[in-house]
Coordinates of C-alpha atoms in Angstrom, one line a residue:
M132 CA -26.4 36.4 46.5
K133 CA -22.5 36.9 46.9
I134 CA -20.2 33.9 45.5
T135 CA -16.5 33.3 45.9
V136 CA -15.0 30.6 43.2
I137 CA -11.7 29.1 44.1
G138 CA -10.3 28.0 40.8
T139 CA -10.5 29.5 37.1
G140 CA -10.1 26.3 35.1
Y141 CA -12.9 24.6 33.2
V142 CA -15.3 24.1 36.1
G143 CA -14.6 27.1 38.2
L144 CA -14.5 29.5 35.3
V145 CA -17.8 28.1 33.9
T146 CA -19.2 28.1 37.4
G147 CA -18.6 31.6 38.2
T148 CA -19.4 33.1 35.3
C149 CA -22.6 31.5 34.7
F150 CA -23.7 32.3 38.4
A151 CA -22.8 36.2 37.4
E152 CA -24.8 35.7 34.3
M153 CA -27.9 35.4 36.5
G154 CA -27.4 38.3 38.5
H155 CA -25.3 36.8 41.3
H156 CA -22.0 38.7 42.2
V157 CA -18.9 36.3 41.9
T158 CA -15.4 36.6 43.0
C159 CA -13.3 34.1 41.3
V160 CA -9.7 33.1 42.9
D161 CA -6.7 31.8 41.5
V162 CA -3.2 31.3 42.7
D163 CA -1.8 32.1 39.3
A164 CA -1.3 35.8 38.9
H165 CA -0.7 35.7 35.2
K166 CA -4.2 34.1 34.7
I167 CA -5.7 36.4 36.8
E168 CA -4.4 39.4 35.1
N169 CA -5.5 37.8 31.6
L170 CA -9.0 37.2 33.0
R171 CA -9.4 40.8 33.7
Q172 CA -8.4 41.6 30.2
G173 CA -10.9 39.3 28.8
I174 CA -7.9 36.6 28.2
L175 CA -9.2 33.2 29.0
P176 CA -7.1 30.2 29.8
I177 CA -9.1 27.7 28.2
Y178 CA -11.2 27.3 25.0
E179 CA -15.1 26.8 25.5
P180 CA -17.6 27.7 23.1
G181 CA -19.6 30.9 24.3
L182 CA -18.0 31.5 27.5
E183 CA -15.4 34.3 26.3
P184 CA -18.2 36.9 25.6
L185 CA -20.1 36.0 29.1
V186 CA -16.8 36.5 31.0
A187 CA -16.2 39.8 29.3
R188 CA -20.0 41.3 29.5
N189 CA -20.1 40.1 33.2
H190 CA -16.8 41.5 34.4
A191 CA -17.7 44.9 32.6
E192 CA -20.9 45.1 34.5
G193 CA -19.3 44.6 37.8
R194 CA -20.8 41.1 38.6
L195 CA -17.6 39.1 38.3
S196 CA -14.1 40.0 39.4
F197 CA -10.9 38.4 39.5
T198 CA -8.3 38.0 42.2
T199 CA -5.5 36.0 43.7
R200 CA -6.3 36.5 47.4
L201 CA -9.3 34.3 48.7
A202 CA -9.5 37.3 51.5
E203 CA -10.9 39.6 49.3
G204 CA -14.2 37.3 48.6
V205 CA -14.7 36.7 51.9
P206 CA -16.7 39.8 53.3
G207 CA -20.6 39.0 52.7
C208 CA -19.9 35.9 50.7
E209 CA -22.8 33.3 51.4
A210 CA -21.3 30.2 49.8
F211 CA -17.6 29.3 48.8
F212 CA -17.1 27.0 45.7
I213 CA -14.0 25.0 45.7
A214 CA -13.1 24.3 42.2
V215 CA -9.3 23.8 42.1
G216 CA -7.8 20.6 40.4
T217 CA -7.8 16.8 41.7
P218 CA -4.9 15.4 39.5
P219 CA -4.3 11.7 39.7
G220 CA -1.4 10.4 41.7
E221 CA 1.0 7.6 40.5
D222 CA -1.5 5.2 41.9
G223 CA -4.2 6.7 40.4
S224 CA -6.1 8.0 43.5
A225 CA -7.1 11.9 43.4
D226 CA -4.5 14.3 44.6
L227 CA -6.8 16.2 47.6
Q228 CA -3.7 18.8 48.2
Y229 CA -5.3 21.7 46.6
V230 CA -8.6 21.1 47.6
L231 CA -7.2 20.8 51.3
A232 CA -5.5 24.0 51.0
V233 CA -8.2 25.8 50.0
A234 CA -10.4 24.6 52.9
R235 CA -7.4 25.8 55.4
E236 CA -7.5 29.2 53.7
I237 CA -11.2 29.6 53.9
G238 CA -10.8 28.4 57.8
I239 CA -8.3 31.0 58.1
H240 CA -10.5 33.9 57.1
L241 CA -14.1 32.8 57.8
D242 CA -15.9 35.3 60.1
H243 CA -19.5 34.3 59.2
Y244 CA -21.7 31.5 58.5
A245 CA -21.3 30.3 55.0
V246 CA -21.7 27.3 52.9
V247 CA -18.5 25.5 51.6
V248 CA -19.4 23.7 48.2
D249 CA -17.1 21.1 46.6
K250 CA -17.3 21.5 43.2
S251 CA -14.3 19.5 42.0
T252 CA -14.6 15.9 41.7
V253 CA -13.6 14.7 45.1
P254 CA -13.5 10.9 46.4
V255 CA -16.1 9.7 48.7
G256 CA -15.6 11.3 52.3
T257 CA -13.5 14.3 51.0
A258 CA -16.4 16.7 52.6
D259 CA -15.5 15.3 56.0
R260 CA -11.9 16.1 55.5
V261 CA -12.6 19.4 54.3
R262 CA -14.9 20.1 57.4
A263 CA -12.3 18.9 59.7
V264 CA -9.7 21.2 58.2
I265 CA -11.7 24.5 58.2
Q266 CA -12.5 23.4 62.1
E267 CA -9.1 23.0 62.7
E268 CA -8.3 26.4 61.7
L269 CA -11.3 28.1 63.5
E270 CA -10.2 26.4 66.7
R271 CA -6.7 27.5 66.1
R272 CA -7.7 31.1 65.9
G273 CA -10.2 30.3 68.9
V274 CA -13.4 31.6 67.0
Q275 CA -16.8 29.9 66.7
V276 CA -18.1 30.2 63.4
G277 CA -20.9 28.1 61.7
F278 CA -20.5 26.3 58.3
D279 CA -21.4 23.5 56.5
V280 CA -19.9 21.6 53.9
V281 CA -21.8 20.4 50.7
S282 CA -21.1 18.1 47.8
N283 CA -22.2 19.6 44.6
P284 CA -20.5 17.7 41.6
E285 CA -20.4 19.2 38.2
F286 CA -21.4 17.5 35.0
L287 CA -20.1 19.8 32.2
K288 CA -19.2 18.5 28.8
E289 CA -16.2 20.3 27.5
G290 CA -17.2 21.9 24.3
A291 CA -20.6 22.6 25.9
A292 CA -19.9 23.3 29.6
V293 CA -21.9 26.7 29.3
Q294 CA -25.3 25.1 27.6
D295 CA -24.9 22.1 30.3
F296 CA -24.6 24.8 33.4
M297 CA -27.4 27.1 32.2
K298 CA -29.7 24.2 31.2
P299 CA -28.6 21.3 33.3
D300 CA -30.1 17.7 33.3
R301 CA -29.8 17.5 37.0
I302 CA -28.4 19.5 40.1
V303 CA -27.0 17.1 42.7
V304 CA -26.8 18.5 45.9
G305 CA -25.2 16.4 48.8
A306 CA -26.1 18.4 52.0
D307 CA -27.2 17.4 55.7
G308 CA -28.4 20.5 57.1
E309 CA -31.5 22.6 56.1
A310 CA -29.5 25.8 56.3
A311 CA -27.1 24.5 53.2
I312 CA -30.2 23.4 51.2
S313 CA -31.9 26.2 51.5
C314 CA -28.9 28.1 50.4
M315 CA -28.3 25.6 47.3
R316 CA -32.3 25.9 46.2
E317 CA -31.8 29.9 46.0
L318 CA -28.3 29.6 44.1
Y319 CA -29.7 27.2 41.5
A320 CA -33.6 28.3 41.4
D321 CA -32.8 30.4 38.1
F322 CA -31.5 27.1 36.5
S323 CA -34.8 25.1 37.3
R324 CA -37.7 27.2 36.5
N325 CA -39.7 24.8 34.3
H326 CA -39.3 22.2 36.7
D327 CA -37.1 21.3 40.1
R328 CA -33.8 20.0 38.9
L329 CA -32.3 19.8 42.0
I330 CA -31.8 16.4 43.7
V331 CA -30.8 16.4 47.3
M332 CA -29.1 13.4 48.7
G333 CA -26.4 12.6 51.6
V334 CA -22.8 14.1 51.0
R335 CA -21.3 10.8 50.1
D336 CA -24.1 10.0 47.9
A337 CA -23.2 12.8 45.8
E338 CA -19.5 12.5 46.1
M339 CA -20.0 8.9 44.7
T340 CA -22.5 9.9 41.8
K341 CA -19.9 11.9 40.1
Y342 CA -17.6 9.3 39.8
V343 CA -20.4 6.6 38.9
A344 CA -21.8 8.9 36.0
N345 CA -18.3 9.3 34.4
A346 CA -17.6 5.5 34.9
M347 CA -20.5 4.4 33.7
L348 CA -20.3 6.5 30.3
A349 CA -16.9 5.3 30.2
T350 CA -17.9 1.6 30.2
K351 CA -20.2 2.1 27.6
I352 CA -17.4 3.3 25.3
S353 CA -14.9 0.6 26.4
F354 CA -17.8 -2.1 25.9
M355 CA -18.3 -0.7 22.4
N356 CA -14.8 -0.6 21.4
E357 CA -14.6 -4.2 22.6
I358 CA -17.3 -5.2 20.3
A359 CA -15.7 -3.3 17.3
N360 CA -12.5 -5.5 18.0
L361 CA -14.7 -8.7 17.9
C362 CA -16.3 -7.4 14.9
D363 CA -12.8 -6.7 12.9
R364 CA -12.2 -10.6 13.7
M365 CA -15.9 -11.9 12.7
G366 CA -16.2 -9.9 9.5
A367 CA -19.1 -7.8 10.9
D368 CA -19.4 -4.0 10.5
V369 CA -19.8 -2.7 14.2
E370 CA -21.7 0.5 12.7
N371 CA -24.5 -1.7 11.7
V372 CA -24.4 -3.6 15.0
R373 CA -24.6 0.2 16.9
I374 CA -27.6 1.0 15.1
G375 CA -29.4 -2.4 15.8
I376 CA -28.8 -2.1 19.3
G377 CA -29.3 1.6 20.1
S378 CA -32.8 1.2 18.6
D379 CA -33.4 -0.5 21.7
Q380 CA -34.6 2.1 24.4
R381 CA -33.0 0.3 27.1
I382 CA -29.8 0.7 25.2
G383 CA -29.9 3.9 23.3
Y384 CA -27.7 5.8 20.8
H385 CA -25.6 7.8 23.4
F386 CA -21.8 6.7 24.0
I387 CA -21.8 3.8 21.9
Y388 CA -19.9 5.1 19.1
P389 CA -16.5 2.9 18.4
G390 CA -13.6 4.8 18.1
C391 CA -9.8 5.1 19.3
G392 CA -10.1 5.5 22.9
Y393 CA -11.5 8.3 25.3
G394 CA -9.2 10.9 26.8
G395 CA -9.9 14.2 28.5
S396 CA -9.8 15.3 32.2
C397 CA -13.0 13.4 33.4
F398 CA -13.0 9.9 32.5
P399 CA -9.6 8.6 32.4
K400 CA -8.9 10.4 36.0
D401 CA -12.2 9.3 37.8
V402 CA -12.1 5.8 36.1
K403 CA -8.6 5.4 37.4
A404 CA -9.6 7.2 40.9
L405 CA -12.9 5.0 41.6
I406 CA -10.7 1.6 41.0
R407 CA -8.1 3.1 43.5
M408 CA -11.0 3.9 46.0
A409 CA -12.4 0.1 45.6
H410 CA -9.1 -1.0 46.1
A411 CA -8.8 0.9 49.5
H412 CA -11.8 -0.8 50.6
D413 CA -10.7 -3.9 49.9
F414 CA -13.0 -4.4 46.9
A415 CA -12.0 -5.8 43.6
P416 CA -13.3 -3.8 40.7
V417 CA -13.2 -6.1 38.0
V418 CA -15.5 -4.4 35.5
L419 CA -13.9 -0.8 36.0
Q420 CA -10.3 -2.6 35.5
A421 CA -11.6 -3.7 32.4
V422 CA -12.9 -0.3 31.2
E423 CA -9.6 1.1 32.0
D424 CA -7.5 -2.0 30.3
R425 CA -9.6 -1.6 27.3
N426 CA -9.5 2.0 26.7
E427 CA -5.6 2.0 27.2
T428 CA -5.4 -0.7 24.6
Q429 CA -7.9 1.1 22.1
K430 CA -5.6 4.1 21.9
T431 CA -3.3 1.6 20.0
Y432 CA -6.1 0.5 17.6
L433 CA -5.4 3.0 14.7
F434 CA -1.4 2.2 14.9
D435 CA -2.0 -1.4 14.8
R436 CA -4.0 -0.7 11.5
I437 CA -1.4 1.1 10.2
R438 CA 1.0 -1.5 10.8
D439 CA -1.0 -4.0 9.6
H440 CA -1.1 -2.1 6.1
Y441 CA 2.7 -0.9 6.2
G442 CA 4.3 -3.8 8.1
D443 CA 6.7 -2.5 11.4
D444 CA 9.1 -0.2 9.6
L445 CA 7.6 3.1 8.7
E446 CA 10.7 4.8 7.7
G447 CA 9.9 7.2 5.1
R448 CA 6.1 7.1 5.7
H449 CA 4.4 10.2 5.9
F450 CA 1.0 10.4 8.0
G451 CA -1.7 13.4 7.6
L452 CA -3.4 13.4 11.0
W453 CA -6.8 15.4 11.7
G454 CA -7.8 16.1 15.4
L455 CA -5.3 16.8 18.2
A456 CA -7.7 17.6 20.8
F457 CA -9.3 14.3 22.9
K458 CA -12.7 15.5 21.4
P459 CA -14.1 18.2 19.2
G460 CA -15.1 21.4 20.7
T461 CA -12.3 21.8 23.2
D462 CA -8.8 22.2 23.0
D463 CA -7.9 19.9 25.7
M464 CA -5.1 17.0 24.8
R465 CA -5.2 15.5 28.2
E466 CA -5.1 11.9 27.9
A467 CA -5.8 12.4 24.1
P468 CA -5.4 9.3 21.7
S469 CA -3.5 11.5 19.4
K470 CA -0.6 11.7 21.7
V471 CA -0.3 8.1 21.7
L472 CA -0.7 7.5 18.0
I473 CA 1.9 10.4 17.1
R474 CA 4.3 8.7 19.5
Q475 CA 4.2 5.5 18.0
L476 CA 4.2 6.5 14.3
I477 CA 7.6 8.5 15.3
E478 CA 9.1 5.3 17.1
A479 CA 8.3 3.3 14.0
G480 CA 10.1 5.7 11.8
G481 CA 7.2 7.7 10.2
S482 CA 6.8 11.6 10.1
V483 CA 3.2 13.3 10.7
R484 CA 2.0 16.6 9.8
A485 CA -1.0 17.2 12.0
Y486 CA -4.1 19.5 12.2
D487 CA -6.7 20.6 14.8
P488 CA -8.9 23.5 14.4
V489 CA -8.3 25.0 18.0
A490 CA -5.7 22.9 19.8
M491 CA -2.7 24.1 17.7
D492 CA -1.3 26.3 20.6
V493 CA -2.1 23.7 23.0
A494 CA -0.3 21.1 21.3
R495 CA 3.1 23.1 20.7
E496 CA 3.2 23.5 24.6
E497 CA 2.2 19.9 25.2
L498 CA 4.2 17.6 22.6
P499 CA 7.7 17.2 23.0
A500 CA 9.8 19.7 21.4
A501 CA 12.2 17.1 20.2
W502 CA 9.7 15.9 17.8
F503 CA 9.3 19.2 16.1
E504 CA 13.0 19.7 16.2
S505 CA 14.0 16.3 14.5
G506 CA 11.2 17.4 11.8
R507 CA 9.3 14.2 12.5
L508 CA 6.3 16.2 13.5
A509 CA 5.0 19.4 12.1
L510 CA 1.8 21.3 12.3
A511 CA -0.4 22.3 9.1
E512 CA -2.2 25.4 8.7
D513 CA -5.2 23.6 7.6
E514 CA -6.7 20.1 7.0
Y515 CA -5.9 19.9 3.5
T516 CA -2.2 20.9 4.1
A517 CA -2.0 18.2 6.4
A518 CA -2.5 15.7 3.7
E519 CA -0.1 16.8 1.2
D520 CA 2.2 14.3 0.2
A521 CA 1.2 11.7 2.7
D522 CA 0.9 8.3 2.5
A523 CA -2.2 7.8 4.9
L524 CA -4.7 10.4 6.4
V525 CA -5.4 9.6 9.7
L526 CA -9.2 10.7 11.4
V527 CA -8.4 10.9 15.2
T528 CA -11.0 13.6 16.4
E529 CA -14.5 14.3 14.6
W530 CA -14.4 17.9 14.1
R531 CA -17.1 19.1 11.8
P532 CA -15.0 20.4 9.2
F533 CA -13.8 16.8 8.8
R534 CA -17.0 15.4 8.1
N535 CA -17.4 16.2 4.5
P536 CA -14.3 17.0 2.9
D537 CA -13.1 17.3 -0.5
F538 CA -11.8 13.7 -1.4
D539 CA -10.8 14.1 -4.8
R540 CA -8.7 16.9 -3.9
I541 CA -7.1 15.2 -0.8
H542 CA -6.4 12.2 -3.2
A543 CA -4.5 14.4 -5.6
A544 CA -2.4 15.9 -2.9
M545 CA -1.3 12.5 -1.5
R546 CA 1.1 10.0 -2.7
P547 CA -0.1 7.0 -4.7
E548 CA -2.1 4.3 -3.2
P549 CA -3.2 6.5 -0.5
A550 CA -5.0 4.9 3.1
I551 CA -7.7 6.5 5.2
F552 CA -7.7 5.4 8.8
D553 CA -10.8 6.3 10.1
G554 CA -10.8 6.7 14.1
R555 CA -14.1 7.7 14.7
N556 CA -16.1 6.0 11.6
Q557 CA -16.9 9.1 9.8
Y558 CA -16.8 8.1 6.4
A559 CA -18.6 5.3 4.2
P560 CA -16.2 2.5 3.3
E561 CA -17.3 1.7 0.1
A562 CA -17.4 5.3 -1.2
M563 CA -13.5 5.7 0.2
R564 CA -12.7 2.5 -1.8
E565 CA -14.4 3.6 -5.0
Q566 CA -12.7 7.0 -4.7
G567 CA -9.3 4.7 -4.7
Y568 CA -8.3 4.8 -0.9
H569 CA -7.2 1.8 1.2
Y570 CA -9.9 2.3 4.0
A571 CA -9.8 0.9 7.6
G572 CA -12.4 2.2 10.1
V573 CA -13.0 0.8 14.0
G574 CA -14.7 -2.5 13.7
R575 CA -15.7 -2.4 10.2
S576 CA -13.9 -5.5 8.5
G577 CA -17.5 -6.4 7.1
A578 CA -18.3 -3.0 5.7

């Protein structure tokens, strides 16, 4: 089949590349000419394990092309995938200007039946707006062309997006017409050969499913973080509690790891958007608001523990920080807890030397230049350099290389009476104390 994907971020580039890998002919469209030229040369705008060789191979073999002009992807196209950003507005609602702009351009060029697929995460009712915009342009042109609008939300995890697309848990399709459903079944047939993973439902049902899935996962994280805070006050070890409840199959172990808050491009944005949708329908989202509030508070957890140990004035204190990305496997720093912590440490007078296996370039771009220029923030060449001459080492992102470091080497490089603030509960408290560290995890006062 011939497919056109508009938007070359995480969702669009992974979607287009994986369809091309299965033999479809894909045109990826983006308004950013520099990004398109880089993609033609095999330079990706994102870090995603396994994606780069797939892009290079499919582009070289002619199944994957890149352009700034949507019109080039129209002839013979059977499905247009809208995969542009929907950033949160000031009120938390999803900004649909890019989605609707793409819909308008499709309407300007469409000259044959095609399926228009909302791949971006969009509020309930967006498909109706996309349909109306396309129809408006067709009427303005004075032409009658059939089309269907489908909701096909993505469920990709950053750091495992290629695997998630190639071997999906489920493929949710919100569609009304049989022609659209048939098109989507054909497109995804190669991704569900051993059993049918396609779940067909109403368009609004599919739009809602995406938000609820992310909100449910965020709820589990915030709930466990709340329990961790309670464990701190009651002298319990949340890690033992986690194991105890996770063994219940009704609960399970996924997404019940306490930490210093969730971040990224999905959970924060989607929870906020769902809250906004609830208010727009005169409904008080009590649980969702609590999830959001707990997460915002949790991002200050590590700083609170540091302040408990050193006091409010951190002048002269130096902190080594491990992990800048919001989670392992990505260079994405959007809504990352590390950004909150670094700001708090610097404002309290401290200095930070940080290291991340892949997010260093992103950190140079996203963190304020004034922090670097003042000497309060520096980036280290590796995890051990980050710990040199530090009063404390702070783990924010649980990258694999951080799981079993040489703590004797680290201890020798740090200042006297070193401390470890473990934002992801990666280390055994008793072992850390035996090696001469002050140790503080999340919800581990009883350990």
